[in-house]
């Protein structure tokens, strides 16, 4: 999320009064997108799409089978021949137009994202605005994608070209559906690849809208396709012999399967996986900022954020005041209908996920942690009784060996841990198989940089947390993933280098 975007959204007085419900076209129309059209897949097997806010079924969605996946990949392969010949400038123009259309349709996109995810509307607006910026950013970068020139002896020379990989397959998780579709497709398309995306079965709606937006912006039909489905559809895509790269966001176990499929086919692979990140608060930090940061590290999107700093390490000398402030502010967060302007906590994605989170709170209590607030199912109003609402939870008396401190929960459960020294907290913060993100709050400039350089994570925050300005690379160390999204690095990962040696003299052969 871009903080500047956030501020401008908060100040913006003009908003269309658009509503998106279960009977809206975004939900009722076909949800596969092939050759520039919404289409129904061949498969008759379906899955139930439920609205997290109410728990009610929105519709049944057909799960794409082998034939559907193959049609999408063939369409992307066919169009690749033409799209790769567009200049970077031309491709960039399409993306920049798409970014503007996203901005024009932002309220509709945000409302659809709320319907799909259950996240509060204020957050969905921030997400969509950030996605428009990302598509714009790669639109601007496209014209500059180029190789290098190397002068050699005797007038000979070599040049390199950055060429697209071919057909890129994308698979997404459910917490940031439109963001995953845009963060993956826009750099892929900017580089001249074509794209087939499988969204999470929990959140199929906005990826199809992105297809329509790209088409309106001038993207040739077949360059961006969507296949809906569950794990089997994802496996079909990852194993398809004509896919050149997979870019995946999801859990470590599924990421391992995607990587295995790519290993079999010697395909490029990018993995954005889970985390259990530390947020470290030293006693010299501004306490109000540190409390705000710890809340931002835990409570966006009902805690279902991969980069969350769920292990909050607080220097023991400020533990009392820190706890008093954070508990007070957390209790004040409004839990409610995600479409309401003042809601700060919406619905968990599914009943299964909510039960999993509540079970972790129980395990924490059994292992000796104490609940200071939250960790309970909530019914904000009678009409939402089927939804999956939970109060954000703060746990104290936590220890490093506890299940709740080790596992990625993917819910609003903050574990507060005390520490005394810098060296101690660095070693404890790094004692995890994950390495997605980490935060440090301190007013000591040298310590901030010293600790940031010691922490084993791909995204570091000093005196803030979970901010994602456009252009800043994002990705994990250790089991949190491979590769980077959202920055210039992504362009390297969606291209391959062709090296061309040019002889200007005669060939001197030894035989
Ligand atoms: P998941 O791994 O269960 O599913 C992710 C996607 O993979 C879904 O679209 C699913 O249908 C698909 N899938 C399932 N089995 C598959 C298979 N065998 N082959 C191919 N695809 C398959 O994850 P989730 O529950 O949707 O999301 C939560 C996880 O995602 C958390 O671990 C979270 O940390 C992670 N995540 C990471 C990032 C990041 O950028 N690092 C961002 C968001 C979420």
mmCIF file of C-alpha atoms in Angstrom, residues 54-368:
data_model
loop_
_atom_site.group_PDB
_atom_site.id
_atom_site.type_symbol
_atom_site.label_atom_id
_atom_site.label_comp_id
_atom_site.label_asym_id
_atom_site.label_seq_id
_atom_site.Cartn_x
_atom_site.Cartn_y
_atom_site.Cartn_z
ATOM 1 C CA UNK A 54 -22.586 -13.058 5.112
ATOM 2 C CA UNK A 55 -21.435 -16.633 4.582
ATOM 3 C CA UNK A 56 -24.071 -16.909 1.831
ATOM 4 C CA UNK A 57 -23.442 -18.649 -1.468
ATOM 5 C CA UNK A 58 -22.929 -16.187 -4.332
ATOM 6 C CA UNK A 59 -22.866 -18.801 -7.101
ATOM 7 C CA UNK A 60 -21.261 -22.038 -8.188
ATOM 8 C CA UNK A 61 -18.158 -21.596 -10.308
ATOM 9 C CA UNK A 62 -17.014 -24.188 -12.843
ATOM 10 C CA UNK A 63 -13.533 -25.575 -12.236
ATOM 11 C CA UNK A 64 -11.439 -25.525 -15.406
ATOM 12 C CA UNK A 65 -10.319 -28.938 -16.635
ATOM 13 C CA UNK A 66 -7.432 -30.073 -18.833
ATOM 14 C CA UNK A 67 -9.137 -28.912 -22.017
ATOM 15 C CA UNK A 68 -9.926 -25.464 -20.563
ATOM 16 C CA UNK A 69 -6.355 -24.991 -19.358
ATOM 17 C CA UNK A 70 -4.984 -26.152 -22.683
ATOM 18 C CA UNK A 71 -7.236 -23.756 -24.621
ATOM 19 C CA UNK A 72 -6.033 -20.833 -22.493
ATOM 20 C CA UNK A 73 -2.365 -21.750 -22.885
ATOM 21 C CA UNK A 74 -2.796 -22.251 -26.641
ATOM 22 C CA UNK A 75 -4.479 -18.881 -26.932
ATOM 23 C CA UNK A 76 -1.614 -17.230 -25.025
ATOM 24 C CA UNK A 77 0.973 -19.072 -27.158
ATOM 25 C CA UNK A 78 -0.685 -17.992 -30.392
ATOM 26 C CA UNK A 79 -0.802 -14.345 -29.379
ATOM 27 C CA UNK A 80 2.747 -14.372 -28.009
ATOM 28 C CA UNK A 81 4.122 -14.317 -31.570
ATOM 29 C CA UNK A 82 2.517 -10.927 -32.229
ATOM 30 C CA UNK A 83 2.748 -9.339 -28.767
ATOM 31 C CA UNK A 84 6.502 -9.888 -28.435
ATOM 32 C CA UNK A 85 6.990 -7.888 -31.650
ATOM 33 C CA UNK A 86 5.346 -4.768 -30.216
ATOM 34 C CA UNK A 87 7.925 -2.218 -29.103
ATOM 35 C CA UNK A 88 8.286 -1.699 -25.371
ATOM 36 C CA UNK A 89 6.837 1.776 -25.856
ATOM 37 C CA UNK A 90 3.720 0.351 -27.531
ATOM 38 C CA UNK A 91 3.260 -2.269 -24.837
ATOM 39 C CA UNK A 92 3.766 0.400 -22.196
ATOM 40 C CA UNK A 93 1.045 2.559 -23.721
ATOM 41 C CA UNK A 94 -1.464 -0.271 -23.349
ATOM 42 C CA UNK A 95 -0.536 -0.701 -19.682
ATOM 43 C CA UNK A 96 -0.706 3.028 -18.979
ATOM 44 C CA UNK A 97 -4.180 3.185 -20.520
ATOM 45 C CA UNK A 98 -5.185 0.152 -18.429
ATOM 46 C CA UNK A 99 -3.958 1.947 -15.287
ATOM 47 C CA UNK A 100 -6.230 4.884 -16.079
ATOM 48 C CA UNK A 101 -9.228 2.605 -16.641
ATOM 49 C CA UNK A 102 -8.513 0.908 -13.299
ATOM 50 C CA UNK A 103 -8.610 4.362 -11.687
ATOM 51 C CA UNK A 104 -11.891 5.209 -13.420
ATOM 52 C CA UNK A 105 -13.459 1.890 -12.323
ATOM 53 C CA UNK A 106 -11.768 1.877 -8.929
ATOM 54 C CA UNK A 107 -14.910 2.044 -6.788
ATOM 55 C CA UNK A 108 -16.543 -0.832 -8.663
ATOM 56 C CA UNK A 109 -13.337 -2.856 -8.401
ATOM 57 C CA UNK A 110 -13.019 -2.092 -4.689
ATOM 58 C CA UNK A 111 -16.660 -3.068 -3.998
ATOM 59 C CA UNK A 112 -16.170 -6.322 -5.925
ATOM 60 C CA UNK A 113 -13.021 -7.018 -3.916
ATOM 61 C CA UNK A 114 -15.033 -6.489 -0.702
ATOM 62 C CA UNK A 115 -17.680 -8.955 -1.897
ATOM 63 C CA UNK A 116 -15.000 -11.533 -2.681
ATOM 64 C CA UNK A 117 -12.638 -11.082 0.281
ATOM 65 C CA UNK A 118 -14.675 -9.587 3.146
ATOM 66 C CA UNK A 119 -12.003 -6.903 3.700
ATOM 67 C CA UNK A 120 -13.175 -3.395 4.688
ATOM 68 C CA UNK A 121 -13.901 -0.977 1.846
ATOM 69 C CA UNK A 122 -11.264 1.543 2.988
ATOM 70 C CA UNK A 123 -8.594 -1.137 2.514
ATOM 71 C CA UNK A 124 -9.976 -2.369 -0.803
ATOM 72 C CA UNK A 125 -9.772 1.217 -2.125
ATOM 73 C CA UNK A 126 -6.128 1.444 -1.050
ATOM 74 C CA UNK A 127 -5.389 -1.878 -2.743
ATOM 75 C CA UNK A 128 -6.981 -0.892 -6.063
ATOM 76 C CA UNK A 129 -5.245 2.500 -6.113
ATOM 77 C CA UNK A 130 -1.899 0.769 -5.515
ATOM 78 C CA UNK A 131 -2.642 -1.718 -8.329
ATOM 79 C CA UNK A 132 -3.311 1.139 -10.787
ATOM 80 C CA UNK A 133 0.058 2.604 -9.816
ATOM 81 C CA UNK A 134 1.805 -0.718 -10.391
ATOM 82 C CA UNK A 135 0.318 -1.154 -13.866
ATOM 83 C CA UNK A 136 1.258 2.481 -14.635
ATOM 84 C CA UNK A 137 4.782 1.908 -13.312
ATOM 85 C CA UNK A 138 5.418 -1.105 -15.570
ATOM 86 C CA UNK A 139 3.804 0.805 -18.426
ATOM 87 C CA UNK A 140 6.442 3.479 -17.905
ATOM 88 C CA UNK A 141 9.274 0.933 -17.580
ATOM 89 C CA UNK A 142 8.388 -1.022 -20.735
ATOM 90 C CA UNK A 143 10.036 1.364 -23.201
ATOM 91 C CA UNK A 144 13.325 1.125 -21.311
ATOM 92 C CA UNK A 145 13.671 -2.681 -21.350
ATOM 93 C CA UNK A 146 16.853 -3.183 -23.319
ATOM 94 C CA UNK A 147 20.089 -5.113 -23.601
ATOM 95 C CA UNK A 148 23.714 -3.996 -23.495
ATOM 96 C CA UNK A 149 26.551 -3.447 -25.931
ATOM 97 C CA UNK A 150 30.070 -4.773 -25.361
ATOM 98 C CA UNK A 151 32.962 -3.605 -27.530
ATOM 99 C CA UNK A 152 35.469 -6.445 -28.181
ATOM 100 C CA UNK A 153 38.893 -6.626 -29.848
ATOM 101 C CA UNK A 154 39.474 -5.902 -33.558
ATOM 102 C CA UNK A 155 36.136 -4.155 -33.986
ATOM 103 C CA UNK A 156 34.205 -7.218 -32.992
ATOM 104 C CA UNK A 157 31.370 -6.708 -30.604
ATOM 105 C CA UNK A 158 28.601 -8.381 -28.643
ATOM 106 C CA UNK A 159 25.174 -7.140 -27.818
ATOM 107 C CA UNK A 160 22.509 -8.584 -25.579
ATOM 108 C CA UNK A 161 18.757 -8.517 -25.936
ATOM 109 C CA UNK A 162 16.244 -8.927 -23.160
ATOM 110 C CA UNK A 163 13.630 -11.213 -24.648
ATOM 111 C CA UNK A 164 10.346 -12.395 -23.147
ATOM 112 C CA UNK A 165 10.087 -15.938 -21.802
ATOM 113 C CA UNK A 166 6.857 -16.862 -23.633
ATOM 114 C CA UNK A 167 3.675 -17.960 -21.876
ATOM 115 C CA UNK A 168 3.636 -17.138 -18.160
ATOM 116 C CA UNK A 169 1.243 -18.980 -15.832
ATOM 117 C CA UNK A 170 0.154 -17.183 -12.654
ATOM 118 C CA UNK A 171 -1.553 -18.621 -9.568
ATOM 119 C CA UNK A 172 -2.892 -16.417 -6.776
ATOM 120 C CA UNK A 173 -3.973 -16.543 -3.132
ATOM 121 C CA UNK A 174 -7.161 -14.928 -1.784
ATOM 122 C CA UNK A 175 -6.025 -12.060 0.398
ATOM 123 C CA UNK A 176 -5.111 -9.527 -2.354
ATOM 124 C CA UNK A 177 -6.803 -10.902 -5.497
ATOM 125 C CA UNK A 178 -6.596 -7.874 -7.800
ATOM 126 C CA UNK A 179 -3.114 -7.062 -6.573
ATOM 127 C CA UNK A 180 -1.878 -10.536 -7.451
ATOM 128 C CA UNK A 181 -3.435 -10.358 -10.912
ATOM 129 C CA UNK A 182 -1.842 -6.957 -11.600
ATOM 130 C CA UNK A 183 1.537 -7.453 -9.859
ATOM 131 C CA UNK A 184 2.067 -10.614 -11.891
ATOM 132 C CA UNK A 185 0.528 -9.742 -15.249
ATOM 133 C CA UNK A 186 1.721 -6.156 -15.729
ATOM 134 C CA UNK A 187 5.497 -6.820 -15.602
ATOM 135 C CA UNK A 188 4.995 -10.046 -17.590
ATOM 136 C CA UNK A 189 3.092 -8.168 -20.321
ATOM 137 C CA UNK A 190 5.489 -5.207 -20.248
ATOM 138 C CA UNK A 191 8.296 -7.618 -21.156
ATOM 139 C CA UNK A 192 6.340 -9.108 -24.086
ATOM 140 C CA UNK A 193 5.090 -12.317 -22.466
ATOM 141 C CA UNK A 194 1.494 -13.481 -22.594
ATOM 142 C CA UNK A 195 -0.323 -14.586 -19.475
ATOM 143 C CA UNK A 196 -2.721 -17.209 -18.098
ATOM 144 C CA UNK A 197 -3.944 -16.577 -14.549
ATOM 145 C CA UNK A 198 -5.666 -18.899 -12.087
ATOM 146 C CA UNK A 199 -7.061 -16.877 -9.180
ATOM 147 C CA UNK A 200 -7.826 -18.425 -5.813
ATOM 148 C CA UNK A 201 -11.192 -20.222 -5.866
ATOM 149 C CA UNK A 202 -12.215 -18.013 -2.919
ATOM 150 C CA UNK A 203 -11.764 -14.805 -4.939
ATOM 151 C CA UNK A 204 -12.373 -15.278 -8.663
ATOM 152 C CA UNK A 205 -14.068 -11.990 -9.583
ATOM 153 C CA UNK A 206 -11.672 -9.104 -10.151
ATOM 154 C CA UNK A 207 -9.089 -11.004 -12.246
ATOM 155 C CA UNK A 208 -11.737 -11.294 -14.989
ATOM 156 C CA UNK A 209 -12.507 -7.585 -14.733
ATOM 157 C CA UNK A 210 -8.796 -6.956 -15.296
ATOM 158 C CA UNK A 211 -9.062 -8.884 -18.580
ATOM 159 C CA UNK A 212 -11.842 -6.553 -19.735
ATOM 160 C CA UNK A 213 -9.810 -3.535 -18.663
ATOM 161 C CA UNK A 214 -6.745 -4.698 -20.594
ATOM 162 C CA UNK A 215 -8.913 -5.295 -23.677
ATOM 163 C CA UNK A 216 -10.405 -1.808 -23.455
ATOM 164 C CA UNK A 217 -6.870 -0.436 -23.164
ATOM 165 C CA UNK A 218 -5.900 -2.124 -26.438
ATOM 166 C CA UNK A 219 -4.312 -5.390 -25.320
ATOM 167 C CA UNK A 220 -4.750 -7.921 -28.143
ATOM 168 C CA UNK A 221 -7.153 -10.778 -27.374
ATOM 169 C CA UNK A 222 -5.386 -13.854 -26.035
ATOM 170 C CA UNK A 223 -2.546 -11.993 -24.275
ATOM 171 C CA UNK A 224 -4.300 -12.241 -20.884
ATOM 172 C CA UNK A 225 -6.506 -15.216 -20.018
ATOM 173 C CA UNK A 226 -8.169 -16.373 -16.800
ATOM 174 C CA UNK A 227 -9.005 -19.941 -15.821
ATOM 175 C CA UNK A 228 -10.983 -20.477 -12.648
ATOM 176 C CA UNK A 229 -10.493 -23.541 -10.527
ATOM 177 C CA UNK A 230 -9.130 -25.196 -7.428
ATOM 178 C CA UNK A 231 -5.806 -26.920 -6.815
ATOM 179 C CA UNK A 232 -6.230 -29.393 -9.678
ATOM 180 C CA UNK A 233 -6.581 -26.564 -12.188
ATOM 181 C CA UNK A 234 -3.441 -24.923 -10.761
ATOM 182 C CA UNK A 235 -1.546 -28.195 -11.083
ATOM 183 C CA UNK A 236 -2.689 -28.540 -14.721
ATOM 184 C CA UNK A 237 -1.359 -25.067 -15.449
ATOM 185 C CA UNK A 238 1.983 -25.651 -13.680
ATOM 186 C CA UNK A 239 2.469 -28.948 -15.499
ATOM 187 C CA UNK A 240 1.411 -27.722 -18.936
ATOM 188 C CA UNK A 241 4.358 -28.303 -21.294
ATOM 189 C CA UNK A 242 3.811 -25.051 -23.182
ATOM 190 C CA UNK A 243 4.051 -22.766 -20.131
ATOM 191 C CA UNK A 244 7.523 -21.218 -19.814
ATOM 192 C CA UNK A 245 7.326 -19.695 -16.367
ATOM 193 C CA UNK A 246 5.127 -20.010 -13.290
ATOM 194 C CA UNK A 247 4.629 -17.148 -10.874
ATOM 195 C CA UNK A 248 2.912 -18.348 -7.724
ATOM 196 C CA UNK A 249 1.583 -16.763 -4.537
ATOM 197 C CA UNK A 250 0.380 -19.002 -1.745
ATOM 198 C CA UNK A 251 1.509 -21.319 1.014
ATOM 199 C CA UNK A 252 4.854 -23.116 1.309
ATOM 200 C CA UNK A 253 3.365 -26.623 0.790
ATOM 201 C CA UNK A 254 1.607 -25.597 -2.445
ATOM 202 C CA UNK A 255 4.631 -23.572 -3.562
ATOM 203 C CA UNK A 256 6.729 -26.705 -3.171
ATOM 204 C CA UNK A 257 4.378 -28.568 -5.542
ATOM 205 C CA UNK A 258 4.518 -25.758 -8.100
ATOM 206 C CA UNK A 259 8.312 -25.744 -7.904
ATOM 207 C CA UNK A 260 8.398 -29.536 -8.394
ATOM 208 C CA UNK A 261 6.217 -29.191 -11.498
ATOM 209 C CA UNK A 262 8.535 -26.491 -12.818
ATOM 210 C CA UNK A 263 11.608 -28.621 -12.063
ATOM 211 C CA UNK A 264 10.153 -31.440 -14.177
ATOM 212 C CA UNK A 265 9.645 -29.101 -17.112
ATOM 213 C CA UNK A 266 12.831 -26.982 -16.494
ATOM 214 C CA UNK A 267 10.659 -23.886 -16.214
ATOM 215 C CA UNK A 268 11.356 -20.548 -14.607
ATOM 216 C CA UNK A 269 9.554 -20.150 -11.298
ATOM 217 C CA UNK A 270 8.780 -17.275 -8.936
ATOM 218 C CA UNK A 271 7.373 -18.032 -5.482
ATOM 219 C CA UNK A 272 5.754 -15.598 -3.041
ATOM 220 C CA UNK A 273 5.094 -17.711 0.041
ATOM 221 C CA UNK A 274 4.242 -17.443 3.698
ATOM 222 C CA UNK A 275 5.900 -15.728 6.626
ATOM 223 C CA UNK A 276 6.156 -15.369 10.403
ATOM 224 C CA UNK A 277 7.875 -12.034 10.517
ATOM 225 C CA UNK A 278 9.330 -10.162 13.492
ATOM 226 C CA UNK A 279 8.491 -6.575 14.414
ATOM 227 C CA UNK A 280 11.092 -5.296 16.927
ATOM 228 C CA UNK A 281 10.386 -2.337 19.207
ATOM 229 C CA UNK A 282 13.308 -0.819 21.109
ATOM 230 C CA UNK A 283 12.824 1.288 24.238
ATOM 231 C CA UNK A 284 14.050 4.477 22.513
ATOM 232 C CA UNK A 285 11.327 4.425 19.841
ATOM 233 C CA UNK A 286 8.395 6.792 19.674
ATOM 234 C CA UNK A 287 5.833 4.665 21.510
ATOM 235 C CA UNK A 288 2.745 5.882 19.629
ATOM 236 C CA UNK A 289 4.434 5.225 16.279
ATOM 237 C CA UNK A 290 5.552 1.802 17.471
ATOM 238 C CA UNK A 291 2.012 0.910 18.563
ATOM 239 C CA UNK A 292 0.630 2.111 15.199
ATOM 240 C CA UNK A 293 3.321 0.114 13.411
ATOM 241 C CA UNK A 294 2.617 -3.067 15.380
ATOM 242 C CA UNK A 295 -1.084 -2.751 14.554
ATOM 243 C CA UNK A 296 -0.305 -2.215 10.863
ATOM 244 C CA UNK A 297 1.954 -5.250 11.089
ATOM 245 C CA UNK A 298 -0.954 -7.416 12.254
ATOM 246 C CA UNK A 299 -4.445 -6.185 11.529
ATOM 247 C CA UNK A 300 -4.893 -5.330 7.837
ATOM 248 C CA UNK A 301 -7.215 -7.719 5.940
ATOM 249 C CA UNK A 302 -8.215 -9.559 9.152
ATOM 250 C CA UNK A 303 -4.576 -10.511 9.690
ATOM 251 C CA UNK A 304 -4.443 -12.480 6.424
ATOM 252 C CA UNK A 305 -1.291 -10.788 5.161
ATOM 253 C CA UNK A 306 1.827 -12.758 4.260
ATOM 254 C CA UNK A 307 4.285 -10.081 5.410
ATOM 255 C CA UNK A 308 2.636 -9.559 8.809
ATOM 256 C CA UNK A 309 4.943 -9.004 11.760
ATOM 257 C CA UNK A 310 3.081 -11.361 14.066
ATOM 258 C CA UNK A 311 6.017 -11.824 16.442
ATOM 259 C CA UNK A 312 6.142 -8.423 18.142
ATOM 260 C CA UNK A 313 9.352 -8.210 20.189
ATOM 261 C CA UNK A 314 9.127 -5.408 22.784
ATOM 262 C CA UNK A 315 12.101 -4.349 24.930
ATOM 263 C CA UNK A 316 11.165 -5.328 28.465
ATOM 264 C CA UNK A 317 11.703 -1.836 29.932
ATOM 265 C CA UNK A 318 8.740 -0.451 27.896
ATOM 266 C CA UNK A 319 6.533 -3.557 27.950
ATOM 267 C CA UNK A 320 3.951 -2.095 30.394
ATOM 268 C CA UNK A 321 3.211 1.175 28.548
ATOM 269 C CA UNK A 322 3.332 -0.573 25.159
ATOM 270 C CA UNK A 323 0.782 -3.184 26.225
ATOM 271 C CA UNK A 324 -1.542 -0.595 27.790
ATOM 272 C CA UNK A 325 -1.638 1.494 24.602
ATOM 273 C CA UNK A 326 -1.943 -1.304 22.091
ATOM 274 C CA UNK A 327 -4.717 -3.111 23.953
ATOM 275 C CA UNK A 328 -6.735 0.097 24.249
ATOM 276 C CA UNK A 329 -6.376 0.903 20.546
ATOM 277 C CA UNK A 330 -7.049 -2.664 19.391
ATOM 278 C CA UNK A 331 -10.265 -2.855 21.420
ATOM 279 C CA UNK A 332 -11.412 0.340 19.666
ATOM 280 C CA UNK A 333 -11.176 -1.140 16.164
ATOM 281 C CA UNK A 334 -14.667 -1.249 14.667
ATOM 282 C CA UNK A 335 -15.638 -4.761 13.590
ATOM 283 C CA UNK A 336 -18.496 -4.685 11.134
ATOM 284 C CA UNK A 337 -19.991 -4.774 7.684
ATOM 285 C CA UNK A 338 -17.016 -4.495 5.312
ATOM 286 C CA UNK A 339 -18.988 -2.148 3.055
ATOM 287 C CA UNK A 340 -19.355 0.458 5.806
ATOM 288 C CA UNK A 341 -17.010 3.437 5.743
ATOM 289 C CA UNK A 342 -16.003 3.195 9.405
ATOM 290 C CA UNK A 343 -15.348 -0.557 9.518
ATOM 291 C CA UNK A 344 -11.759 -1.422 10.348
ATOM 292 C CA UNK A 345 -12.164 -5.207 10.748
ATOM 293 C CA UNK A 346 -14.166 -7.114 8.150
ATOM 294 C CA UNK A 347 -14.788 -10.820 7.684
ATOM 295 C CA UNK A 348 -12.300 -13.696 7.589
ATOM 296 C CA UNK A 349 -12.244 -15.370 4.173
ATOM 297 C CA UNK A 350 -14.038 -18.592 5.182
ATOM 298 C CA UNK A 351 -15.465 -20.476 8.109
ATOM 299 C CA UNK A 352 -12.625 -23.007 7.826
ATOM 300 C CA UNK A 353 -9.999 -20.251 8.081
ATOM 301 C CA UNK A 354 -11.822 -18.616 11.020
ATOM 302 C CA UNK A 355 -11.971 -21.973 12.856
ATOM 303 C CA UNK A 356 -8.256 -22.481 12.211
ATOM 304 C CA UNK A 357 -7.435 -19.083 13.703
ATOM 305 C CA UNK A 358 -9.648 -19.678 16.756
ATOM 306 C CA UNK A 359 -8.021 -23.089 17.252
ATOM 307 C CA UNK A 360 -4.603 -21.397 17.345
ATOM 308 C CA UNK A 361 -5.826 -19.065 20.110
ATOM 309 C CA UNK A 362 -6.915 -22.135 22.104
ATOM 310 C CA UNK A 363 -3.555 -23.830 21.570
ATOM 311 C CA UNK A 364 -1.801 -20.619 22.704
ATOM 312 C CA UNK A 365 -3.797 -20.603 25.958
ATOM 313 C CA UNK A 366 -3.034 -24.284 26.582
ATOM 314 C CA UNK A 367 0.678 -23.648 26.019
ATOM 315 C CA UNK A 368 0.702 -20.830 28.612
#
